Coordinates of C-alpha atoms in Angstrom, one line a residue:
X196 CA -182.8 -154.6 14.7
X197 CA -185.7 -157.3 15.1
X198 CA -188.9 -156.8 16.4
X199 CA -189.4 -158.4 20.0
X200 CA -190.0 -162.1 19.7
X201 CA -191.8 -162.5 23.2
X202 CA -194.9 -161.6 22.8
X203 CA -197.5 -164.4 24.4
X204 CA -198.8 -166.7 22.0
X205 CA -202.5 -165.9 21.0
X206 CA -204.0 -169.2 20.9
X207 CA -207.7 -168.1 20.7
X208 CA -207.0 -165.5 18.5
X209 CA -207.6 -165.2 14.8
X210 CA -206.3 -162.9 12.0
X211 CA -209.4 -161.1 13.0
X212 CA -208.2 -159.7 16.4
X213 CA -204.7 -159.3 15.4
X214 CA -206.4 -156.8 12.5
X215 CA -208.5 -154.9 14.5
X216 CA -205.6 -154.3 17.4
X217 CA -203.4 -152.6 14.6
X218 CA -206.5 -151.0 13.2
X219 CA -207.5 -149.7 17.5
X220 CA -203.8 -148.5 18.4
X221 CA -203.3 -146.5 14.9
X222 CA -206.7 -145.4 15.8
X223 CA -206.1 -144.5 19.8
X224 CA -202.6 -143.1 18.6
X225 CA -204.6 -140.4 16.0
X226 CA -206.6 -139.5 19.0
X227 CA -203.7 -138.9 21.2
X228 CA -200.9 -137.4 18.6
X229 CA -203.6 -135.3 16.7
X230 CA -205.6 -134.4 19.5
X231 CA -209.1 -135.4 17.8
X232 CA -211.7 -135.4 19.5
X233 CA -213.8 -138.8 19.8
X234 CA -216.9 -136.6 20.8
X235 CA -220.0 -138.6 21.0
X236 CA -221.2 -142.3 20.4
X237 CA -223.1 -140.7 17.4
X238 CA -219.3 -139.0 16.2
X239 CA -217.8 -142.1 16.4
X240 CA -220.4 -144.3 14.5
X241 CA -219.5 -141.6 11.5
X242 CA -215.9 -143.4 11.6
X243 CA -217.4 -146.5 10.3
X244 CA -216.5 -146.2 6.7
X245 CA -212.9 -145.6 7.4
X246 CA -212.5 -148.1 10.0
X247 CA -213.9 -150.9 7.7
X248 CA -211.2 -149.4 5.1
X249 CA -208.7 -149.5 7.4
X250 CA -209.4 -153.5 8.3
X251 CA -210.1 -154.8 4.6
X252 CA -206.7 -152.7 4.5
X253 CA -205.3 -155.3 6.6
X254 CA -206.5 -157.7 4.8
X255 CA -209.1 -158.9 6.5
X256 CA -212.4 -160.4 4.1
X257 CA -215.5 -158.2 4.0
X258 CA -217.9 -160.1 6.8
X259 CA -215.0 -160.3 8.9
X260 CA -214.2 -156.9 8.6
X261 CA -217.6 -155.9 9.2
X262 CA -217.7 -158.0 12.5
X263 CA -214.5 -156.2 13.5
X264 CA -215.8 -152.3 12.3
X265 CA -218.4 -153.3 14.9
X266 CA -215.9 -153.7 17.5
X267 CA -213.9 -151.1 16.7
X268 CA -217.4 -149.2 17.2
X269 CA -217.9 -150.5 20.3
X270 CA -214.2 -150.1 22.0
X271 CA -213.9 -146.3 20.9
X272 CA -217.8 -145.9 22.1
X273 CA -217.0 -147.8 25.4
X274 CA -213.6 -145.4 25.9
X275 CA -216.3 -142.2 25.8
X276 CA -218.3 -143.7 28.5
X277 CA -215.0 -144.7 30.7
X278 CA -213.1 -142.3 33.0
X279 CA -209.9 -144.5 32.9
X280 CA -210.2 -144.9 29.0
X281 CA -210.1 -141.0 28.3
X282 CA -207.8 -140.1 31.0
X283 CA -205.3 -142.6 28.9
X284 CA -206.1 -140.5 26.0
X285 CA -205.8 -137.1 28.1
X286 CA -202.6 -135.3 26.8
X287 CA -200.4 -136.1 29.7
X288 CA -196.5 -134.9 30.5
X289 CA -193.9 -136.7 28.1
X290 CA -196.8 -138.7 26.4
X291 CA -196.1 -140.8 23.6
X292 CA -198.3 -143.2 21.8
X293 CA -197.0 -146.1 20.0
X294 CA -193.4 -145.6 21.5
X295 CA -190.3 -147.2 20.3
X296 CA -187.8 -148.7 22.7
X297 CA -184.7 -150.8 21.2
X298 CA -182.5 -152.1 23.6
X299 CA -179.4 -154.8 23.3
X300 CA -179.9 -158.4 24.0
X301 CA -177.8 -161.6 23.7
X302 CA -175.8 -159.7 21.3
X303 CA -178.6 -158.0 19.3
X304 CA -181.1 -155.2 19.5
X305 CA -184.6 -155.7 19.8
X306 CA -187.1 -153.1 19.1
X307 CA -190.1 -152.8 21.4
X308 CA -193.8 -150.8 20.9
X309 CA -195.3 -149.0 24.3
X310 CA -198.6 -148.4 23.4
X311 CA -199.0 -145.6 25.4
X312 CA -196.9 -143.6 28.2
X313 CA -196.5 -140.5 30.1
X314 CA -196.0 -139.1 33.3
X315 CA -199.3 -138.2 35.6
X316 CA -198.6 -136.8 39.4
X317 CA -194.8 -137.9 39.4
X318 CA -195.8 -141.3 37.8
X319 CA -194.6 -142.7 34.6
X320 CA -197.0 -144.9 33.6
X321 CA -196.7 -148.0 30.9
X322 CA -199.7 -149.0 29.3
X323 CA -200.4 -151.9 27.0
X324 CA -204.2 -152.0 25.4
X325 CA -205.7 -155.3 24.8
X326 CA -208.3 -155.5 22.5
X327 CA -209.4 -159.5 23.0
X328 CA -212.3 -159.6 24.3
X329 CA -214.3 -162.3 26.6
X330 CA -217.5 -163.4 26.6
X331 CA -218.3 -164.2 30.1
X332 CA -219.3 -162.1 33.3
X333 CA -218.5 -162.0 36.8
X334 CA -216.1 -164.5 38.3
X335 CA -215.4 -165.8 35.1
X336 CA -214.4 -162.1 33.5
X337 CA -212.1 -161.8 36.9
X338 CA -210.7 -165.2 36.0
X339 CA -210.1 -164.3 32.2
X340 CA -208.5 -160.3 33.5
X341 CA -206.2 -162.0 35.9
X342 CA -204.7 -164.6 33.6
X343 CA -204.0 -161.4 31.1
X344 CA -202.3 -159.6 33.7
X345 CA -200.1 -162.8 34.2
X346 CA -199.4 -163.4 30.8
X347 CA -198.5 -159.9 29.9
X348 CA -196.7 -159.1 32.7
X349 CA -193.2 -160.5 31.5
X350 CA -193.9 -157.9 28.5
X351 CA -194.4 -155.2 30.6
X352 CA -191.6 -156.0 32.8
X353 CA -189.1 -155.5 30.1
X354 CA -191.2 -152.1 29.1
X355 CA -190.3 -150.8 32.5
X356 CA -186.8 -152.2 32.5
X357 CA -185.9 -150.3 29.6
X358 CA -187.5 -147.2 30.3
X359 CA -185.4 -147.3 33.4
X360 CA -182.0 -148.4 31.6
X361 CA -182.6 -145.1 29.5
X362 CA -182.8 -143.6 32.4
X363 CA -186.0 -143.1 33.5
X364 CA -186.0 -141.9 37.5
X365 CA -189.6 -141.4 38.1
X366 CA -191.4 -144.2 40.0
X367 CA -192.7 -146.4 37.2
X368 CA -196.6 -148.3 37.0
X369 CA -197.5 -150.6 34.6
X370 CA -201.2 -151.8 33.3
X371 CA -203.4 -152.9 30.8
X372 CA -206.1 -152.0 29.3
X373 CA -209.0 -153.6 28.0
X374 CA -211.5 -150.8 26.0
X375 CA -214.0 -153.7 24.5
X376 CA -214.7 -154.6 28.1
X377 CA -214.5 -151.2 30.1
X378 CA -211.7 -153.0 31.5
X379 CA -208.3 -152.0 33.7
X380 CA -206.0 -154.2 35.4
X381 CA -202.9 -153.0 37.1
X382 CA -199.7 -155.3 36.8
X383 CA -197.2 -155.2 40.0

C-alpha cells in the first residue's frame, strides 16, 4: 500500500510548513478524538512548550521551530475566535479525524488521509485544513483562497469518490480550511 502520490506540489513551501501541518493535524485530531478542550487564548499559550517539542520533534532547528510554535499559537487561538473552526472541531455524527481511506488504482492500493469528516444535518462533509498562510489582504487573499480551492480540488474529488465507492449515500460537501487565516472555502 503506498501513500497517495498526488498531492500538489508546494512550491513556496519549506520544511517549515510541512512541520507545523503534521505538528496542527496531530494537534486538531487530540482535540477532536480526546475531546480537550482548547479553552481560552491564555489555555492555549500554556501549549507552547509541547508544541515547540513536538516541531524540533520533526526535526525542524530551534528559530525555526520557534517561528512555527508561534503559528501554531496563532491557528489554535484564531480556531477559538472562529465559529466555522470550532464547529469542525464539534463532535459531529460518524466523525473521524485523520481518516484512512485505501482504495485500488492502476493495479495498486493507495492509501489516503481525510483530515476531518462527519455527518451534520444529513451532510457528510470532507474537510482538508491548510495551514499555508498568505501575507496579503483583500483581493489579493481572495486571489490566493481561490487558487487553493483549485489546486486542491482534484484531492478532494478523489476523497469524495471513495467515500462514495465504500458506500457512502449521504449527499457529500467538500472544503477547506485555512485556521492561520480565519479562512473557509467550499470546493464544488
Amino acid at each position: 500500500i503506498e501513500d497517495e502520490k498526488e498531492e500538489p506540489e508546494y512550491y513556496w513551501a519549506k520544511n517549515t510548513a510541512r512541520c507545523l501541518g503534521n505538528v496542527l493535524h496531530r494537534c486538531l485530531q487530540d482535540v477532536v478524538e480526546k475531546r480537550l478542550e482548547l479553552g481560552s487564548i491564555e489555555k492555549v499559550e500554556h501549549l507552547r512548550p509541547r508544541l515547540k517539542a513536538a516541531l524540533l520533534g520533526e526535526g525542524l532547528p530551534l528559530e525555526q521551530a520557534e517561528n512555527a510554535t508561534s503559528s501554531a499559537i496563532l491557528a489554535l487561538s484564531n480556531i477559538l475566535e472562529d465559529e466555522r473552526g470550532l464547529w469542525i472541531l464539534d463532535p459531529h455524527e460518524d466523525g473521524h479525524c485523520e481518516y484512512p481511506l485505501t482504495f485500488f488504482h492502476d493495479n495498486r492500493y493507495i492509501r489516503n488521509i481525510i483530515d476531518r469528516t462527519f455527518v451534520d444535518g444529513g451532510v457528510r462533509w470532507i474537510i482538508d485544513y491548510k495551514t499555508g498562510s498568505h501575507k496579503g489582504e483583500g483581493k489579493h487573499l481572495k486571489i490566493f483562497l481561490d487558487n487553493e480551492v483549485e489546486r486542491y480540488r482534484h484531492q478532494l474529488d478523489r476523497y469524495e469518490k471513495v467515500m462514495v465507492e465504500r458506500g457512502e449515500k449521504l449527499p457529500i460537501k467538500k472544503a477547506l480550511y485555512f485556521p492561520l487565516l480565519k479562512a473557509w472555502r467550499e470546493v464544488n
